[in-house]
GROMACS .gro file of C-alpha atoms in nm:
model
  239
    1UNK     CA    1   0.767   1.164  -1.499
    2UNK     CA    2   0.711   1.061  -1.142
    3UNK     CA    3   0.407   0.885  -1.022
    4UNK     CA    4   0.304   0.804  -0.659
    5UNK     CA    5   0.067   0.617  -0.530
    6UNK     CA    6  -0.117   0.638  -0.172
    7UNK     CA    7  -0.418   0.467   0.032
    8UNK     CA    8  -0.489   0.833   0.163
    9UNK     CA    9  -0.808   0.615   0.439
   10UNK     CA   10  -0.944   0.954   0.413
   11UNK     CA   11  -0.864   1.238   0.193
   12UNK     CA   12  -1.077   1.478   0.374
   13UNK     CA   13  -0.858   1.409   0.703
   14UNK     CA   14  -0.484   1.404   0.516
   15UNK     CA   15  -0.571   1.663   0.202
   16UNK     CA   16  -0.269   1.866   0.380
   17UNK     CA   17  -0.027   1.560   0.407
   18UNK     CA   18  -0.133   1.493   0.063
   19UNK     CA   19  -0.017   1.809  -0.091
   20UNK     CA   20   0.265   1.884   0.113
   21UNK     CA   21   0.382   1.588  -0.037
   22UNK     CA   22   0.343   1.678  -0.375
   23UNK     CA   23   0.514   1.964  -0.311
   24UNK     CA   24   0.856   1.817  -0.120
   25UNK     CA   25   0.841   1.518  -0.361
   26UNK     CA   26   0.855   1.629  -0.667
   27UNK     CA   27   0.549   1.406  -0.773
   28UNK     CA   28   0.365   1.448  -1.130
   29UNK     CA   29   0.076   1.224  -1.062
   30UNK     CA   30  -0.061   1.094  -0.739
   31UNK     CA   31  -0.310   0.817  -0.752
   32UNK     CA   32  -0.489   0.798  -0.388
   33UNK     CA   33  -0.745   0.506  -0.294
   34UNK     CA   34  -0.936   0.502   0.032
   35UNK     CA   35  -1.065   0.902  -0.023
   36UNK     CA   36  -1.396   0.768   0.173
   37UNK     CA   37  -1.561   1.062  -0.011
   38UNK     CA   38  -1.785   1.192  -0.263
   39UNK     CA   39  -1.690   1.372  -0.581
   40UNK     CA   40  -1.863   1.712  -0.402
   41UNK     CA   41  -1.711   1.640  -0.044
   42UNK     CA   42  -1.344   1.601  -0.192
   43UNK     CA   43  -1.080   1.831  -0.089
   44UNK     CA   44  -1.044   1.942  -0.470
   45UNK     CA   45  -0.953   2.351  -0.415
   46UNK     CA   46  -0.690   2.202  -0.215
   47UNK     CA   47  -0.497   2.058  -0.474
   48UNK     CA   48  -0.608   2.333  -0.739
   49UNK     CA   49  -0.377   2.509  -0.495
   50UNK     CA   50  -0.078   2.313  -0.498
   51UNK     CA   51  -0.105   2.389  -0.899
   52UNK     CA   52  -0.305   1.988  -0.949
   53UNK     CA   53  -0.611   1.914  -1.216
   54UNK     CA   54  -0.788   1.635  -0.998
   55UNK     CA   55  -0.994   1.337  -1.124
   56UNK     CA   56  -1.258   1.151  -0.818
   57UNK     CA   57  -1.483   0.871  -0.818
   58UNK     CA   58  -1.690   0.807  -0.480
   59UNK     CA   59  -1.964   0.709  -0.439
   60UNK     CA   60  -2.045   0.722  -0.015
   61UNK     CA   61  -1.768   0.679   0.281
   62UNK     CA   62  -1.634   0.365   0.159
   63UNK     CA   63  -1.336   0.315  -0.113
   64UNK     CA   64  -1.316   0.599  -0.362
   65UNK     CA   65  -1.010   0.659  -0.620
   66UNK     CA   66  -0.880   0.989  -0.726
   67UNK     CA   67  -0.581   1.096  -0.929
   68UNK     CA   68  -0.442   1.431  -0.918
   69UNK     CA   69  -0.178   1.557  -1.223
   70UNK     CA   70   0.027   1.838  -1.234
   71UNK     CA   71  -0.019   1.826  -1.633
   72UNK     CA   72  -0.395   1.814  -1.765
   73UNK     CA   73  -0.622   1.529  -1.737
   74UNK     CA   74  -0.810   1.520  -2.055
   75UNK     CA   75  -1.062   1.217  -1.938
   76UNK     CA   76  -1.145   0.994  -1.734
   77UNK     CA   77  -1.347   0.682  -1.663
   78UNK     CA   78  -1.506   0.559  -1.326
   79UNK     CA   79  -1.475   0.219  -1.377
   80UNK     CA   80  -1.288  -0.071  -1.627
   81UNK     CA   81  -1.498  -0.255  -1.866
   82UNK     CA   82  -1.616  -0.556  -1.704
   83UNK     CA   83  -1.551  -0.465  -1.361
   84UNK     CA   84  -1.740  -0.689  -1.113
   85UNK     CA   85  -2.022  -0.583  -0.878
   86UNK     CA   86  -2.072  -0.660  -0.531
   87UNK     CA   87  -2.316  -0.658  -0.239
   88UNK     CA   88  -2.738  -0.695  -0.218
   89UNK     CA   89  -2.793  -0.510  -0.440
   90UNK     CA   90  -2.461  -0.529  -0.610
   91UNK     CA   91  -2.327  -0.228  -0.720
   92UNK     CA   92  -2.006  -0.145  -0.931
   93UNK     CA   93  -1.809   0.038  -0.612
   94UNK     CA   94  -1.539   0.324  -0.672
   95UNK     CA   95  -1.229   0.134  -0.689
   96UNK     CA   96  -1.054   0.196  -1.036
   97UNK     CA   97  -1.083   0.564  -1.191
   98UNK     CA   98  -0.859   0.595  -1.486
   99UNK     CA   99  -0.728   0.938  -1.564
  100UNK     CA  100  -0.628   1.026  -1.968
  101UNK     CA  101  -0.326   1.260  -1.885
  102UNK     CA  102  -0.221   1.535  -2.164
  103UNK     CA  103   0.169   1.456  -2.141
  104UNK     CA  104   0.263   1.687  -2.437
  105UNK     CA  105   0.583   1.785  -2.395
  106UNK     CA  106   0.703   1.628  -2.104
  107UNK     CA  107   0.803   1.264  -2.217
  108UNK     CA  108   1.052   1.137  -2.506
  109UNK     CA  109   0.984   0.906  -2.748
  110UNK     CA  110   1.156   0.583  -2.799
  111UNK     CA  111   1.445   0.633  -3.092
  112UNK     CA  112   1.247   0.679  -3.478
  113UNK     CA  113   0.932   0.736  -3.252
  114UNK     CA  114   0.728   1.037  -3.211
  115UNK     CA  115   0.688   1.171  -2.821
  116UNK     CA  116   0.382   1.079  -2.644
  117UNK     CA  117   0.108   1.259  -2.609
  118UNK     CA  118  -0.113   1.101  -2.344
  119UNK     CA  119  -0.044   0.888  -2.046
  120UNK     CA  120  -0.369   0.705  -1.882
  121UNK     CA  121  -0.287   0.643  -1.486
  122UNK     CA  122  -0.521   0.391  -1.339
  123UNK     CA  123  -0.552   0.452  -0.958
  124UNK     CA  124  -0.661   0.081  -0.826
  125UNK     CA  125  -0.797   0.002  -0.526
  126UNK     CA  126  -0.851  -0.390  -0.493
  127UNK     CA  127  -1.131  -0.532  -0.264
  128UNK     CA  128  -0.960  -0.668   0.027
  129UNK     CA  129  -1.128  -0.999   0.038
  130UNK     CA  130  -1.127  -1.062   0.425
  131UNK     CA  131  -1.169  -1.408   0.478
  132UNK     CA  132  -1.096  -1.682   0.249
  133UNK     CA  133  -1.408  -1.838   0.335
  134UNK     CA  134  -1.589  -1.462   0.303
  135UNK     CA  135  -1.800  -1.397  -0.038
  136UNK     CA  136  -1.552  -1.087  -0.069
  137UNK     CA  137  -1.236  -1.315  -0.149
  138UNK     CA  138  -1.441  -1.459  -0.449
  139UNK     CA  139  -1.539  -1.098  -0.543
  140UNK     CA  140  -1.137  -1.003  -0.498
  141UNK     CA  141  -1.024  -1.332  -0.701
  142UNK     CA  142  -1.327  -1.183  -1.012
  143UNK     CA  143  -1.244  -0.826  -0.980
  144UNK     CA  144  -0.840  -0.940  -1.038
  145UNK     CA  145  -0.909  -1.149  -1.337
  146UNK     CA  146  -1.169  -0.924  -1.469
  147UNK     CA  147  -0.908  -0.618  -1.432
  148UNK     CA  148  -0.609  -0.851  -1.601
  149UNK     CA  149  -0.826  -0.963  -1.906
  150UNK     CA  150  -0.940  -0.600  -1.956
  151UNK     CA  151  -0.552  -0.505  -1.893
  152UNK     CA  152  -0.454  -0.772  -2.206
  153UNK     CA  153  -0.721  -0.624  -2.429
  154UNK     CA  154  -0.542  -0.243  -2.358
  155UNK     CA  155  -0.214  -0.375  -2.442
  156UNK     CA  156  -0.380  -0.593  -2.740
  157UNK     CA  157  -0.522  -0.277  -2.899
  158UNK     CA  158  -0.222  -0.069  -2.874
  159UNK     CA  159   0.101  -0.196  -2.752
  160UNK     CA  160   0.251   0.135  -2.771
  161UNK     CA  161   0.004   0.300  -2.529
  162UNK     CA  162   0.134   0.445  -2.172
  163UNK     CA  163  -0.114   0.300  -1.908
  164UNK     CA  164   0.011   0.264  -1.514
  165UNK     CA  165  -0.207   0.047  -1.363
  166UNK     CA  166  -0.126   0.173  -0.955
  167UNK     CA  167  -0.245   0.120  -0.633
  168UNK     CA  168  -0.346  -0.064  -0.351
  169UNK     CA  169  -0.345  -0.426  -0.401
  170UNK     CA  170  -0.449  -0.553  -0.111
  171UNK     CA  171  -0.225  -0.880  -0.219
  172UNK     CA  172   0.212  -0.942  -0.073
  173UNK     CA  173   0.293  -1.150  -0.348
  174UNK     CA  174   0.637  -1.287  -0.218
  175UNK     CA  175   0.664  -1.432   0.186
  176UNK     CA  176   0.926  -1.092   0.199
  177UNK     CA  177   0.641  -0.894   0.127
  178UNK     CA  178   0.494  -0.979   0.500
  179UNK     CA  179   0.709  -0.880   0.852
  180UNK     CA  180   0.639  -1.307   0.986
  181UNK     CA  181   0.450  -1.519   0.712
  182UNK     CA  182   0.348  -1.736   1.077
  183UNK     CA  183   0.103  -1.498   1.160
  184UNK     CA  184  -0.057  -1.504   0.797
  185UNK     CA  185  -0.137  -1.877   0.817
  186UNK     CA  186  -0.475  -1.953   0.636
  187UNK     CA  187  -0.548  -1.525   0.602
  188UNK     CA  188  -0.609  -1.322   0.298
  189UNK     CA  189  -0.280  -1.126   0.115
  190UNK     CA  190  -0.078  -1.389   0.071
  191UNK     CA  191  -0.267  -1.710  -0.014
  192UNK     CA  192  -0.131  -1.893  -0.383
  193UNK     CA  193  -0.488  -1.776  -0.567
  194UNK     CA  194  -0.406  -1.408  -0.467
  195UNK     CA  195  -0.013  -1.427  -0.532
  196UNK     CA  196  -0.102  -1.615  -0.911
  197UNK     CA  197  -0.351  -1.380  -1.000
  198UNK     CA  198  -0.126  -1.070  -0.923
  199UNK     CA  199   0.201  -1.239  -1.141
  200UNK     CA  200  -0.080  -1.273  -1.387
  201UNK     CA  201  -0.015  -0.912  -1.507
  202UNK     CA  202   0.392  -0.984  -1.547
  203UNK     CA  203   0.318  -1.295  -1.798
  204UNK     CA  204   0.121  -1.103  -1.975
  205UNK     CA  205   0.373  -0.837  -2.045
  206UNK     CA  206   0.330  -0.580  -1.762
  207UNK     CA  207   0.639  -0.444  -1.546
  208UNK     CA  208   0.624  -0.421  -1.183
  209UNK     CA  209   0.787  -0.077  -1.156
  210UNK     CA  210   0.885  -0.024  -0.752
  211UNK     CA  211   1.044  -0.354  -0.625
  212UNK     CA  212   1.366  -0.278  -0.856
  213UNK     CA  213   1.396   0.052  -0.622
  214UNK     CA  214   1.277  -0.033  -0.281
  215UNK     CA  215   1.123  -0.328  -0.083
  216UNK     CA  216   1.030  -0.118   0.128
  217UNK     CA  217   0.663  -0.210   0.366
  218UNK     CA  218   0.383   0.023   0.276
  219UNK     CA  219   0.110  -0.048   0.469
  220UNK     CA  220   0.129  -0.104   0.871
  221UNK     CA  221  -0.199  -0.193   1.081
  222UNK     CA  222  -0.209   0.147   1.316
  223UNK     CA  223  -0.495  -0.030   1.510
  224UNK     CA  224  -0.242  -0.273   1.646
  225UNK     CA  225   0.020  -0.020   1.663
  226UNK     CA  226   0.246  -0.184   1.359
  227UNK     CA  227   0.473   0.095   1.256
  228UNK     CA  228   0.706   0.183   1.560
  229UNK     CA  229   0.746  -0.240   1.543
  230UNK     CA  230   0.802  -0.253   1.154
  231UNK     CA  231   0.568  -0.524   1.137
  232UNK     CA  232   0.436  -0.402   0.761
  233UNK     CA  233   0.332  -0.554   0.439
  234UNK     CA  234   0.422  -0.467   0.112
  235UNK     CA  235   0.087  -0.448  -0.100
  236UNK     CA  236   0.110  -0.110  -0.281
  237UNK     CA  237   0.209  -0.181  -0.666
  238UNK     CA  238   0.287  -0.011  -0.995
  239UNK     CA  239   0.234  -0.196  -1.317
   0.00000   0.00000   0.00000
């Protein structure tokens, strides 16, 4: 089973990169964050064509999750228990969509176990926090515990369960994870709050799936013309 994750910042403008790369990859399940859509404005007969059920949750242009699977999603939910709010009026925004996957047939069982049957991919996209000063780092410090505590009480209720928690998390928890940790002095990303409350998930049992394959950057500024310099982070995770 392969699973990919991507901050699409638009699906309406990449819906073709999307699915081409579904196609040359080999991917099951792509989680996307950034779709900047809603659920009627969402690309979704394009990914019907490249043989995809889709799950989306947006709610205007900002944020928005989606997953789509290549097997059948059987449900889904628009939100984790106890996700924080934000803004005046606050409002619950569309940045974790969880997507029940029918994996009948397509996954093993551990030895004297029965196969699995379903596979739940969370597609996460963590607020970004902006400032450390900025109201938003307190809402990205709340939505990260909130997220970990509801994370413990999945794994509490069923230890056997397959859940993927994937996505953009807006935090480089090692100084490798940044191309010069200089220019990140006293900025969002990296600071010890953000760093302890991602390694959070790996004492409470979670794997980090990608960093034994690549460290690999995944996210370059395009504004400031990052990529032909390499200066990337690594914030895109897979628990």
């Amino acid at each position: 089973m392969r699973i990919a994750t991507w901050n699409v910042n638009s699906i309406r403008a990449r819906a073709t990169r999307a699915t081409a790369f579904l196609e040359r990859s080999g991917t099951d399940v792509l989680a996307m964050q950034e779709t900047k859509c809603t659920p009627a404005q969402f690309p979704t007969g394009a990914f019907e064509e490249a043989g995809c059920h889709v799950a989306v949750h947006g709610l205007n242009q900002w944020n928005g999750v989606a997953v789509a699977s290549r097997h059948p999603i059987l449900r889904v939910h628009d939100h984790f228990p106890g996700q924080p709010a934000f803004g005046d009026p606050a409002v619950v925004e569309a940045r974790a969509l969880g997507a029940v996957i029918d994996v009948s047939g397509a996954l093993e069982g551990a030895p004297g176990s029965p196969a699995p049957t379903e596979l739940t991919v969370w597609s996460l996209y963590v607020p970004n926090g902006r400032e450390l000063d900025h109201p938003h780092y307190a809402y990205k410090l709340e939505w990260l515990a909130a997220l970990r505590a509801q994370a413990r009480a999945w794994l509490n209720a069923d230890p056997a369960a397959l859940i993927a928690l994937v996505g953009d998390w807006n935090v480089a928890p090692q100084d490798q994870d940044v191309w010069d940790m200089a220019a990140f002095e006293g900025a969002t990303h990296v600071s010890a709050p953000e760093r302890e409350a991602f390694a959070a998930f790996a004492e409470d049992g979670w794997i980090e799936a990608t960093r034994a394959r690549t460290t690999n950057y995944t996210y370059w500024d395009y504004q400031r013309l990052r990529f032909p310099k390499n200066e990337g982070m690594r914030i895109d995770f897979a628990y």
